[in-house]
Amino acid sequence: MTRTVPGPTDHVVVVGAGLAGLSAALHLLGAGRRVTVVERDALPGGRAGRRDLGGYRVDTGPTVLTMPDLADEAFAAVGDSLRRRVELIPLHPAYRARFADGSGLDVHTDADAMAAEVERFAGPAEAAGYRRLRDWLERLYRVQMRRFIDANFDSPLDLLTPDLARLAALGGFGRLDARIGRFLADERLRRVFSFQSLYAGVAPARALAAYAVIAYMDTVAGVYFPRGGMHALPRAMADAAADAGADLRFGDRVTRLERSGQRITAVVTDQDRIPCDAVVLTPDLPVAHRLLGRRPRRPLPLRHAPSAVVLHAGTDRTWSHLAHHTISFGAAWRSTFDELTRSGRLMSDPSLLITRPTTTDPTLAPPGHHLHYILAPCPNTDIGPRAADWSDLGPRYRDSLLSVLERRGLDGLAAAIEQECLVTPADWHAEGHAAGTPFSAAHTFTQTGPFRPRNLVRGTENAVLAGCGTTPGVGVPTVLVSGKLAAARVTGTRRRTPAPTRPAPAEEAPR
Ligand SMILES: Cc1cc2nc3c(=O)[nH]c(=O)nc-3n(C[C@H](O)[C@H](O)[C@H](O)COP(=O)(O)OP(=O)(O)OC[C@H]3O[C@@H](n4cnc5c(N)ncnc54)[C@H](O)[C@@H]3O)c2cc1C
């Protein structure tokens, strides 16, 4: 039995209506709690936000939706269903990879389609290696989800289960790039199955092989897009919570917590004072710690993940070689991760994610126009340019990214832009995100699982943390789990995560 919040928990205030807060709210409602959600923004979603840009509907945060069953679990907690509220479109291909040598590869979710693509790209031996890799990824996911991701930890000793031995036997504690290299010899293919460690804030050469679980989510379990954009997901979660009886308050900031001894007794906002029995805090850790009035001691300060520059570009034309998600890899690789995570320089030969959501939902742009979301990883403000530096640097970096993309086949991109919005680490800093990164604490070994800031707070018995700063970590699937785990700390009950549903085979054939 893991620890839970003692005493009454009838009325819970959830601070923040991002994906973690909404997941917590739905699971709490499902367990019979009265729930009030307080969100400073006018809309739900937090980092999964929405901005209107002259007729373009822009998703400001995540674009790659994996593991939608985890969201569905939150809906199911209140007898609702994700698919009743949101149309999920499986992406085929899940990604397109384009390499500096001019070659390209489509990443398919279906095993046979992907093996055929790998064979076309790099020959039969690599296709056989891909099938072995896929089998390994599936086993790795099964071991990790149950015990290491979908789990509340009270102590590192909680790791000592037979699954730890299974994870070790699967090579989960080796290095990610070396492990992927055991299955695939082709350098380009290795990148396709290891770049995801950057989502966790760690270079593939340094990340634990266990982080291949993200490649499982991306390349095996399938990538989806909600019709109406990613923001349709938090919107639907907020609607489901409201329909299940939650009191949702937008445009109201929590300024402090009132306490009596070890318990929070009320949440004070700009507009109100809300008495409560328990509180779930989902803002970034510095904000949560400020509200709690104490910052836990750690032997070493937290290391933060790299940040990102995002250019949202509404254009009057597009380029036929782009898929919904295209990764444009530079020739450089290890040095790129060095720049992002160690030396703190901007990528000299960038690898970029280009998402064109209008591929799947043209209504996100005015008729005949297209939306492009260009994400360039960059160093966080702890090791790279400071937040203040970005006011000069941002526009110059934008121009340099556009020139790189034009050289890589998006000819005429700069001239085609009619609406744009550039987001830099200065903007993430202004949102209150530590180290100017929206990706929180990096998933180094010492900042993962039981070593990541825990969701129970020492010295406050009825406050629980959720969101990307606590366990299990950063990303849409993980913060949805974090909301569920926080609710379990409050209620003492927990459902097990179901196995992911793959797109039906009929949906799978690559287009
Ligand atoms: C550019 C970008 C791209 C990404 N791409 C992907 C991707 O493709 N796939 C993926 O899986 N993940 C991706 N992520 C990561 C993912 O979006 C986040 O990990 C996740 O959305 C974080 O959710 P959260 O609930 O923890 O935090 P948040 O969404 O930040 O929620 C916290 C909420 O608390 C509110 N709040 C803060 N302080 C207060 C206060 N004092 N009072 C009231 N409310 C307050 C905030 O406004 C916010 O709504 C991306 C993130 C970004 C930014």
Coordinates of C-alpha atoms and ligand atoms in Angstrom, one line a residue:
M1 CA 0.0 0.0 0.0
T2 CA 1.4 3.4 -0.9
R3 CA 0.8 6.4 1.3
T4 CA -2.4 8.4 0.9
V5 CA -3.7 11.7 2.2
P6 CA -5.1 11.2 5.7
G7 CA -8.3 12.7 7.1
P8 CA -11.2 14.1 5.2
T9 CA -10.9 14.5 1.4
D10 CA -14.4 15.4 0.4
H11 CA -13.7 18.6 -1.4
V12 CA -10.5 18.8 -3.5
V13 CA -9.3 22.0 -5.2
V14 CA -7.2 21.3 -8.3
V15 CA -4.8 24.2 -9.2
G16 CA -4.4 24.3 -12.9
A17 CA -6.5 23.0 -15.8
G18 CA -3.7 21.6 -17.9
L19 CA -3.8 18.0 -18.8
A20 CA -2.5 16.8 -15.4
G21 CA -5.1 18.9 -13.5
L22 CA -7.9 17.8 -15.8
S23 CA -6.9 14.2 -15.5
A24 CA -6.8 14.5 -11.7
A25 CA -10.2 16.2 -11.6
L26 CA -11.8 13.5 -13.7
H27 CA -10.4 10.7 -11.5
L28 CA -11.3 12.5 -8.3
L29 CA -14.9 13.1 -9.6
G30 CA -15.1 9.4 -10.5
A31 CA -14.2 8.5 -7.0
G32 CA -17.0 10.6 -5.6
R33 CA -15.1 13.8 -4.6
R34 CA -16.4 17.3 -5.0
V35 CA -13.9 19.1 -7.2
T36 CA -13.1 22.7 -7.9
V37 CA -10.6 23.5 -10.6
V38 CA -8.9 26.9 -10.6
E39 CA -7.0 28.0 -13.7
R40 CA -5.3 31.4 -14.2
D41 CA -5.8 31.3 -18.0
A42 CA -9.1 31.9 -19.8
L43 CA -9.0 28.4 -21.4
P44 CA -8.1 24.9 -20.3
G45 CA -5.0 23.1 -21.6
G46 CA -2.1 24.9 -20.0
R47 CA 0.9 24.0 -22.2
A48 CA -1.6 22.3 -24.5
G49 CA -3.0 25.7 -25.3
R50 CA -4.7 27.4 -28.3
R51 CA -4.0 30.7 -29.9
D52 CA -5.9 32.4 -32.7
L53 CA -3.6 33.9 -35.3
G54 CA -5.5 35.9 -37.9
G55 CA -7.8 33.0 -38.9
Y56 CA -5.4 30.2 -38.1
R57 CA -6.1 28.1 -35.0
V58 CA -2.7 27.3 -33.5
D59 CA -1.9 24.6 -31.0
T60 CA 0.7 26.1 -28.8
G61 CA 2.2 23.0 -27.2
P62 CA 2.1 19.3 -27.9
T63 CA 1.5 18.1 -31.4
V64 CA 2.3 14.4 -31.2
L65 CA -0.6 12.6 -29.4
T66 CA 0.3 9.1 -28.3
M67 CA -1.5 6.6 -25.9
P68 CA -4.9 8.2 -26.1
D69 CA -6.2 5.3 -24.0
L70 CA -4.7 7.1 -21.0
A71 CA -6.9 10.1 -21.7
D72 CA -9.8 7.7 -22.2
E73 CA -9.2 6.3 -18.7
A74 CA -9.8 9.7 -17.3
F75 CA -13.1 10.1 -19.2
A76 CA -14.1 6.6 -18.2
A77 CA -13.7 7.5 -14.6
V78 CA -16.8 9.6 -14.9
G79 CA -18.6 7.2 -17.2
D80 CA -17.7 9.3 -20.3
S81 CA -15.6 8.5 -23.3
L82 CA -12.8 10.3 -25.2
R83 CA -14.0 9.0 -28.5
R84 CA -17.6 10.2 -27.8
R85 CA -16.3 13.8 -27.5
V86 CA -13.2 13.9 -29.8
E87 CA -12.6 12.4 -33.2
L88 CA -9.2 10.9 -33.1
I89 CA -7.5 10.5 -36.5
P90 CA -4.6 8.0 -36.6
L91 CA -1.7 9.5 -38.6
H92 CA -0.3 7.5 -41.5
P93 CA 2.6 7.9 -41.5
A94 CA 3.1 8.6 -37.9
Y95 CA 6.2 10.6 -38.9
R96 CA 8.2 11.3 -41.9
A97 CA 12.0 11.4 -41.4
R98 CA 14.1 13.4 -43.9
F99 CA 17.9 13.1 -43.7
A100 CA 20.7 15.3 -44.7
D101 CA 21.8 12.9 -47.5
G102 CA 18.4 13.5 -49.2
S103 CA 16.9 10.1 -48.2
G104 CA 13.6 9.8 -46.4
L105 CA 11.6 7.2 -44.4
D106 CA 8.0 7.0 -43.4
V107 CA 7.4 5.7 -39.9
H108 CA 4.4 3.4 -39.9
T109 CA 2.6 2.0 -36.9
D110 CA 1.7 -1.2 -38.6
A111 CA 4.6 -3.8 -38.2
D112 CA 4.4 -5.2 -41.7
A113 CA 4.1 -1.7 -43.3
M114 CA 7.1 -0.5 -41.3
A115 CA 9.2 -3.6 -42.0
A116 CA 8.6 -3.1 -45.7
E117 CA 9.6 0.6 -45.4
V118 CA 12.8 -0.3 -43.6
E119 CA 13.6 -2.9 -46.2
R120 CA 13.1 -0.4 -49.0
F121 CA 15.2 2.1 -47.1
A122 CA 18.1 0.0 -45.8
G123 CA 17.7 -3.6 -46.9
P124 CA 16.3 -6.9 -45.4
A125 CA 18.8 -7.3 -42.6
E126 CA 17.7 -4.0 -41.2
A127 CA 14.0 -5.0 -41.6
A128 CA 14.7 -8.1 -39.6
G129 CA 16.4 -5.9 -37.0
Y130 CA 13.4 -3.6 -36.9
R131 CA 11.1 -6.6 -36.1
R132 CA 13.4 -7.6 -33.2
L133 CA 13.5 -4.0 -32.0
R134 CA 9.8 -3.8 -32.1
D135 CA 9.4 -7.0 -30.1
W136 CA 11.9 -5.6 -27.5
L137 CA 10.0 -2.2 -27.3
E138 CA 6.8 -4.0 -26.7
R139 CA 8.3 -6.1 -23.8
L140 CA 10.0 -3.0 -22.4
Y141 CA 6.7 -1.1 -22.4
R142 CA 4.9 -3.9 -20.6
V143 CA 7.4 -4.1 -17.8
Q144 CA 7.8 -0.4 -17.4
M145 CA 4.2 0.8 -17.5
R146 CA 3.0 -1.4 -14.8
R147 CA 5.7 -0.8 -12.2
F148 CA 7.7 2.3 -13.1
I149 CA 5.4 4.7 -14.9
D150 CA 1.9 4.0 -13.6
A151 CA 3.1 3.8 -10.0
N152 CA 3.3 5.9 -6.9
F153 CA 6.6 5.7 -5.1
D154 CA 7.2 6.3 -1.4
S155 CA 10.8 5.2 -1.5
P156 CA 13.5 4.0 -3.9
L157 CA 13.0 0.6 -2.2
D158 CA 9.6 0.4 -4.1
L159 CA 11.7 -0.3 -7.1
L160 CA 12.8 -3.6 -5.7
T161 CA 10.3 -5.9 -7.5
P162 CA 10.7 -8.7 -10.0
D163 CA 10.0 -6.1 -12.7
L164 CA 13.3 -4.4 -11.8
A165 CA 15.1 -7.7 -12.7
R166 CA 13.0 -8.0 -15.8
L167 CA 13.9 -4.4 -16.8
A168 CA 17.6 -5.1 -16.2
A169 CA 17.3 -8.4 -18.2
L170 CA 15.9 -6.4 -21.1
G171 CA 18.9 -4.0 -20.9
G172 CA 16.9 -1.1 -19.6
F173 CA 19.8 0.2 -17.6
G174 CA 22.3 0.3 -20.5
R175 CA 22.5 3.3 -22.8
L176 CA 19.8 4.0 -25.3
D177 CA 21.8 4.5 -28.4
A178 CA 24.0 1.5 -27.8
R179 CA 20.9 -0.7 -27.2
I180 CA 19.2 0.6 -30.4
G181 CA 22.5 -0.1 -32.2
R182 CA 22.1 -3.8 -31.3
F183 CA 19.1 -4.0 -33.5
L184 CA 19.9 -1.5 -36.3
A185 CA 23.2 -0.8 -38.0
D186 CA 22.0 2.0 -40.2
E187 CA 22.8 5.3 -38.5
R188 CA 19.8 7.1 -39.9
L189 CA 17.4 4.4 -38.6
R190 CA 19.0 4.5 -35.2
R191 CA 18.2 8.2 -35.0
V192 CA 14.5 7.5 -35.8
F193 CA 14.2 5.2 -32.7
S194 CA 16.4 7.2 -30.3
F195 CA 15.8 10.9 -30.9
Q196 CA 12.8 10.6 -28.6
S197 CA 15.0 10.7 -25.6
L198 CA 15.3 14.4 -26.2
Y199 CA 11.6 14.6 -25.2
A200 CA 12.8 13.4 -21.8
G201 CA 15.6 16.0 -21.9
V202 CA 18.5 13.6 -22.3
A203 CA 20.8 12.8 -25.2
P204 CA 20.5 9.2 -26.6
A205 CA 24.1 8.5 -25.8
R206 CA 23.4 9.3 -22.1
A207 CA 19.8 8.3 -21.7
L208 CA 18.9 5.0 -20.1
A209 CA 17.7 2.4 -22.7
A210 CA 14.5 2.3 -20.6
Y211 CA 13.6 5.6 -22.4
A212 CA 13.0 3.6 -25.5
V213 CA 9.6 3.4 -24.0
I214 CA 8.9 6.8 -25.7
A215 CA 9.9 5.2 -29.0
Y216 CA 7.4 2.5 -28.3
M217 CA 4.7 5.1 -27.8
D218 CA 5.6 7.0 -31.0
T219 CA 6.5 4.2 -33.4
V220 CA 4.5 1.2 -32.2
A221 CA 1.4 2.3 -30.3
G222 CA 0.5 4.9 -32.9
V223 CA 0.3 8.7 -33.3
Y224 CA -3.1 10.4 -33.4
F225 CA -4.5 13.9 -34.2
P226 CA -7.7 15.1 -32.7
R227 CA -10.0 16.8 -35.3
G228 CA -10.0 20.5 -34.3
G229 CA -6.4 20.3 -33.1
M230 CA -4.7 19.1 -30.0
H231 CA -6.5 21.6 -27.9
A232 CA -9.7 19.6 -28.5
L233 CA -8.4 17.1 -25.9
P234 CA -8.2 19.5 -22.9
R235 CA -11.3 21.2 -24.1
A236 CA -13.2 17.8 -24.0
M237 CA -11.7 16.9 -20.7
A238 CA -12.9 20.2 -19.2
D239 CA -16.4 19.7 -20.6
A240 CA -16.5 16.1 -19.3
A241 CA -15.4 17.4 -15.8
A242 CA -18.0 20.2 -15.9
D243 CA -20.7 17.7 -16.9
A244 CA -19.6 15.4 -14.1
G245 CA -20.2 18.2 -11.6
A246 CA -16.8 20.0 -11.3
D247 CA -16.7 23.7 -10.6
L248 CA -14.3 25.0 -13.2
R249 CA -13.0 28.6 -12.7
F250 CA -11.0 30.1 -15.5
G251 CA -9.2 33.4 -15.4
D252 CA -8.5 33.2 -11.7
R253 CA -5.0 32.8 -10.2
V254 CA -4.2 31.0 -7.0
T255 CA -2.1 33.4 -4.9
R256 CA -1.7 31.5 -1.7
L257 CA -2.7 28.5 0.4
E258 CA -4.1 28.9 3.9
R259 CA -3.0 26.2 6.4
S260 CA -3.7 25.0 9.8
G261 CA -0.7 22.9 11.1
Q262 CA 0.1 20.3 8.5
R263 CA -3.1 20.8 6.5
I264 CA -4.1 23.2 3.7
T265 CA -7.5 24.5 4.7
A266 CA -8.3 26.9 1.9
V267 CA -7.0 28.0 -1.5
V268 CA -7.0 31.8 -2.0
T269 CA -7.3 33.2 -5.5
D270 CA -7.4 36.7 -7.0
Q271 CA -11.2 36.6 -6.7
D272 CA -12.1 34.2 -3.9
R273 CA -11.2 32.0 -0.9
I274 CA -12.1 28.4 -1.4
P275 CA -12.2 26.1 1.7
C276 CA -10.9 22.6 0.9
D277 CA -10.1 19.3 2.4
A278 CA -7.2 18.5 0.0
V279 CA -5.4 20.3 -2.9
V280 CA -3.8 19.0 -6.1
L281 CA -1.1 21.4 -7.4
T282 CA -0.2 21.2 -11.1
P283 CA 1.8 24.4 -11.8
D284 CA 5.5 24.1 -12.5
L285 CA 7.5 23.2 -9.4
P286 CA 8.8 26.7 -8.5
V287 CA 5.2 27.9 -8.4
A288 CA 3.9 24.9 -6.4
H289 CA 6.8 25.2 -3.9
R290 CA 6.2 29.0 -3.5
L291 CA 2.5 28.3 -2.8
L292 CA 3.4 25.6 -0.3
G293 CA 5.9 27.9 1.3
R294 CA 8.8 25.4 1.2
R295 CA 11.1 23.9 -1.3
P296 CA 12.3 20.4 -0.7
R297 CA 16.0 19.9 -0.1
R298 CA 17.8 17.8 -2.8
P299 CA 21.4 16.8 -2.7
L300 CA 21.9 18.4 -6.2
P301 CA 19.8 21.2 -7.8
L302 CA 17.4 19.9 -10.5
R303 CA 18.8 19.8 -14.0
H304 CA 16.3 21.0 -16.6
A305 CA 15.6 19.7 -20.0
P306 CA 16.5 21.7 -23.1
S307 CA 13.9 24.2 -24.2
A308 CA 12.5 25.0 -27.7
V309 CA 11.9 27.8 -30.1
V310 CA 8.6 27.3 -31.9
L311 CA 7.6 29.2 -35.0
H312 CA 4.0 29.1 -36.0
A313 CA 3.7 30.0 -39.6
G314 CA 0.4 30.5 -41.5
T315 CA 1.2 30.3 -45.2
D316 CA -0.4 30.7 -48.6
R317 CA 1.3 27.6 -49.9
T318 CA 2.8 24.3 -48.7
W319 CA 5.3 21.6 -49.8
S320 CA 4.1 18.2 -51.0
H321 CA 7.0 16.3 -49.4
L322 CA 5.8 17.3 -45.9
A323 CA 3.7 14.8 -43.9
H324 CA 1.6 15.7 -40.8
H325 CA 4.8 15.4 -38.8
T326 CA 8.2 15.6 -40.6
I327 CA 11.5 15.4 -38.8
S328 CA 14.2 17.2 -40.7
F329 CA 17.5 15.7 -39.4
G330 CA 20.7 17.7 -39.8
A331 CA 23.9 15.8 -40.6
A332 CA 25.3 16.4 -37.1
W333 CA 24.0 14.2 -34.3
R334 CA 26.1 13.8 -31.2
S335 CA 27.3 17.3 -31.4
T336 CA 23.7 18.5 -31.7
F337 CA 22.9 16.9 -28.3
D338 CA 26.1 18.4 -26.9
E339 CA 25.1 21.8 -27.9
L340 CA 21.6 21.4 -26.5
T341 CA 22.5 19.7 -23.2
R342 CA 26.0 20.7 -22.3
S343 CA 27.7 23.6 -24.1
G344 CA 24.5 25.6 -24.3
R345 CA 24.8 26.7 -27.9
L346 CA 22.1 26.9 -30.5
M347 CA 22.2 23.9 -32.9
S348 CA 24.8 24.6 -35.6
D349 CA 23.2 22.0 -37.9
P350 CA 19.7 21.8 -36.6
S351 CA 17.3 18.8 -36.4
L352 CA 13.8 20.2 -36.5
L353 CA 10.2 19.0 -36.1
I354 CA 7.8 20.4 -38.7
T355 CA 4.2 19.8 -38.1
R356 CA 1.6 20.7 -40.6
P357 CA -1.8 20.1 -38.8
T358 CA -3.7 21.3 -41.8
T359 CA -2.6 18.0 -43.5
T360 CA -5.2 16.3 -41.4
D361 CA -7.6 19.1 -40.5
P362 CA -7.7 21.8 -43.2
T363 CA -10.2 23.8 -41.1
L364 CA -7.4 25.0 -38.8
A365 CA -6.4 27.5 -41.5
P366 CA -8.5 29.8 -43.8
P367 CA -9.6 28.0 -47.0
G368 CA -6.6 27.2 -49.2
H369 CA -4.0 28.2 -46.6
H370 CA -1.8 26.0 -44.4
L371 CA -0.4 26.0 -40.9
H372 CA 3.2 25.0 -40.2
Y373 CA 4.6 24.5 -36.7
I374 CA 8.3 24.4 -36.6
L375 CA 10.0 23.3 -33.4
A376 CA 13.7 23.8 -32.9
P377 CA 15.1 22.4 -29.6
C378 CA 17.4 24.9 -28.0
P379 CA 19.4 25.1 -24.7
N380 CA 17.5 26.1 -21.6
T381 CA 18.3 29.5 -20.0
D382 CA 20.4 27.8 -17.3
I383 CA 23.1 26.8 -19.8
G384 CA 22.3 28.8 -22.9
P385 CA 21.3 32.3 -23.8
R386 CA 19.4 34.0 -20.9
A387 CA 15.7 35.0 -21.2
A388 CA 16.7 38.6 -21.8
D389 CA 19.0 37.7 -24.7
W390 CA 16.1 36.3 -26.7
S391 CA 14.6 39.6 -27.6
D392 CA 17.5 40.2 -30.0
L393 CA 18.4 36.6 -30.7
G394 CA 14.8 35.4 -31.4
P395 CA 14.2 37.2 -34.7
R396 CA 17.8 36.4 -35.9
Y397 CA 17.3 32.7 -35.1
R398 CA 13.9 32.7 -36.8
D399 CA 15.6 34.0 -40.0
S400 CA 18.3 31.4 -39.7
L401 CA 15.7 28.6 -39.2
L402 CA 13.8 29.7 -42.3
S403 CA 17.0 29.7 -44.4
V404 CA 17.9 26.2 -43.2
L405 CA 14.4 25.0 -44.1
E406 CA 14.5 26.7 -47.5
R407 CA 17.8 24.9 -48.2
R408 CA 16.2 21.7 -47.2
G409 CA 13.4 21.9 -49.7
L410 CA 10.8 24.4 -48.3
D411 CA 11.7 26.9 -51.0
G412 CA 9.9 30.2 -50.7
L413 CA 8.9 29.5 -47.1
A414 CA 9.8 33.0 -45.8
A415 CA 7.9 34.7 -48.6
A416 CA 4.8 32.4 -48.1
I417 CA 4.3 33.4 -44.5
E418 CA 1.3 35.7 -44.0
Q419 CA 0.7 35.2 -40.2
E420 CA 3.4 34.1 -37.7
C421 CA 4.2 33.9 -34.1
L422 CA 7.6 33.1 -32.6
V423 CA 7.9 31.6 -29.2
T424 CA 11.3 31.5 -27.4
P425 CA 12.6 30.5 -24.0
A426 CA 11.9 34.1 -22.9
D427 CA 8.2 33.3 -23.4
W428 CA 8.5 30.0 -21.4
H429 CA 10.3 32.0 -18.7
A430 CA 7.5 34.6 -18.6
E431 CA 5.0 31.7 -18.1
G432 CA 6.9 30.8 -14.9
H433 CA 8.7 27.7 -16.3
A434 CA 12.0 27.1 -14.5
A435 CA 15.1 27.5 -16.7
G436 CA 13.0 28.9 -19.5
T437 CA 11.9 25.5 -20.6
P438 CA 8.4 24.0 -20.9
F439 CA 9.9 20.5 -20.6
S440 CA 10.6 20.7 -16.8
A441 CA 13.3 18.7 -15.0
A442 CA 15.3 16.4 -17.3
H443 CA 14.8 12.6 -17.0
T444 CA 18.2 11.8 -15.8
F445 CA 18.5 8.7 -13.7
T446 CA 18.6 10.8 -10.5
Q447 CA 15.5 12.7 -11.6
T448 CA 13.3 9.8 -12.6
G449 CA 10.9 7.4 -10.8
P450 CA 11.4 7.5 -7.0
F451 CA 14.2 10.1 -7.5
R452 CA 12.0 12.6 -9.2
P453 CA 10.3 15.2 -7.0
R454 CA 7.5 13.0 -5.4
N455 CA 3.9 13.8 -5.6
L456 CA 3.4 13.8 -1.8
V457 CA 4.7 16.9 -0.1
R458 CA 6.7 16.6 3.1
G459 CA 5.3 18.7 5.9
T460 CA 1.8 19.1 4.2
E461 CA -0.3 16.1 4.6
N462 CA -3.2 17.0 2.2
A463 CA -1.4 18.5 -0.7
V464 CA -0.4 16.4 -3.8
L465 CA 1.6 17.4 -6.8
A466 CA 0.7 16.5 -10.4
G467 CA 2.1 17.5 -13.7
C468 CA 5.3 17.2 -15.6
G469 CA 7.6 18.3 -12.7
T470 CA 6.7 15.3 -10.6
T471 CA 6.2 11.6 -11.3
P472 CA 6.1 10.0 -13.8
G473 CA 7.3 13.0 -15.9
V474 CA 7.1 15.1 -19.0
G475 CA 4.7 14.5 -21.9
V476 CA 1.0 14.1 -22.6
P477 CA 0.8 10.4 -21.6
T478 CA 2.8 10.8 -18.5
V479 CA 1.0 13.9 -17.2
L480 CA -2.3 12.2 -17.7
V481 CA -0.9 9.3 -15.6
S482 CA 0.4 11.9 -13.0
G483 CA -3.2 13.2 -12.6
K484 CA -4.5 9.7 -12.0
L485 CA -1.7 9.0 -9.5
A486 CA -2.4 12.3 -7.6
A487 CA -6.1 11.4 -7.4
A488 CA -5.1 7.9 -6.0
R489 CA -3.0 9.6 -3.3
V490 CA -6.2 11.5 -2.3
T491 CA -8.7 8.7 -2.6
G492 CA -6.6 5.6 -2.0
T493 CA -8.1 3.9 -5.0
R494 CA -6.5 3.3 -8.4
R495 CA -7.4 1.6 -11.7
R496 CA -4.7 -0.1 -13.7
T497 CA -3.7 1.3 -17.0
P498 CA -5.2 -0.7 -19.8
A499 CA -3.1 -2.0 -22.7
P500 CA -3.0 0.5 -25.5
T501 CA -5.5 0.0 -28.3
R502 CA -3.8 0.2 -31.7
P503 CA -5.5 1.6 -34.7
A504 CA -7.6 -1.2 -36.4
P505 CA -5.7 -3.0 -39.1
A506 CA -8.1 -1.6 -41.7
E507 CA -7.0 1.9 -40.7
E508 CA -3.4 1.0 -40.8
A509 CA -2.5 0.7 -44.4
P510 CA -0.1 3.5 -45.3
R511 CA -1.6 6.0 -47.7
Ligands
LIG1 C1 6.1 23.4 -27.4 C2 5.7 22.1 -26.7 C3 5.7 20.9 -27.4 C4 5.3 19.7 -26.8 N1 5.2 18.6 -27.6 C5 4.7 17.5 -27.0 C6 4.4 16.4 -27.8 O1 4.4 16.5 -29.0 N2 3.9 15.3 -27.2 C7 3.8 15.2 -25.9 O2 3.4 14.1 -25.4 N3 4.2 16.2 -25.0 C8 4.6 17.4 -25.6 N4 4.9 18.4 -24.8 C9 4.8 18.3 -23.4 C10 3.4 18.4 -22.8 O3 2.7 19.3 -23.5 C11 3.5 18.8 -21.3 O4 4.3 17.9 -20.6 C12 2.1 18.8 -20.7 O5 1.1 19.4 -21.4 C13 2.2 19.5 -19.3 O6 1.0 19.4 -18.7 P1 0.8 19.8 -17.1 O7 -0.6 19.7 -16.8 O8 1.9 19.1 -16.3 O9 1.3 21.4 -17.1 P2 0.5 22.7 -17.7 O10 -0.1 22.4 -19.0 O11 1.5 23.8 -17.6 O12 -0.7 22.9 -16.6 C14 -0.5 23.7 -15.4 C15 -1.6 24.7 -15.4 O13 -1.5 25.4 -14.1 C16 -1.9 26.7 -14.4 N5 -1.4 27.6 -13.3 C17 -0.1 27.8 -13.1 N6 0.0 28.6 -12.0 C18 -1.3 28.9 -11.6 C19 -1.8 29.6 -10.5 N7 -1.1 30.3 -9.6 N8 -3.2 29.6 -10.4 C20 -4.0 28.9 -11.2 N9 -3.5 28.2 -12.3 C21 -2.2 28.2 -12.4 C22 -1.3 27.0 -15.8 O14 -1.9 28.1 -16.4 C23 -1.6 25.7 -16.5 O15 -2.8 25.7 -17.2 C24 5.1 19.7 -25.4 C25 5.2 20.9 -24.7 C26 5.4 22.1 -25.3 C27 5.4 23.3 -24.5

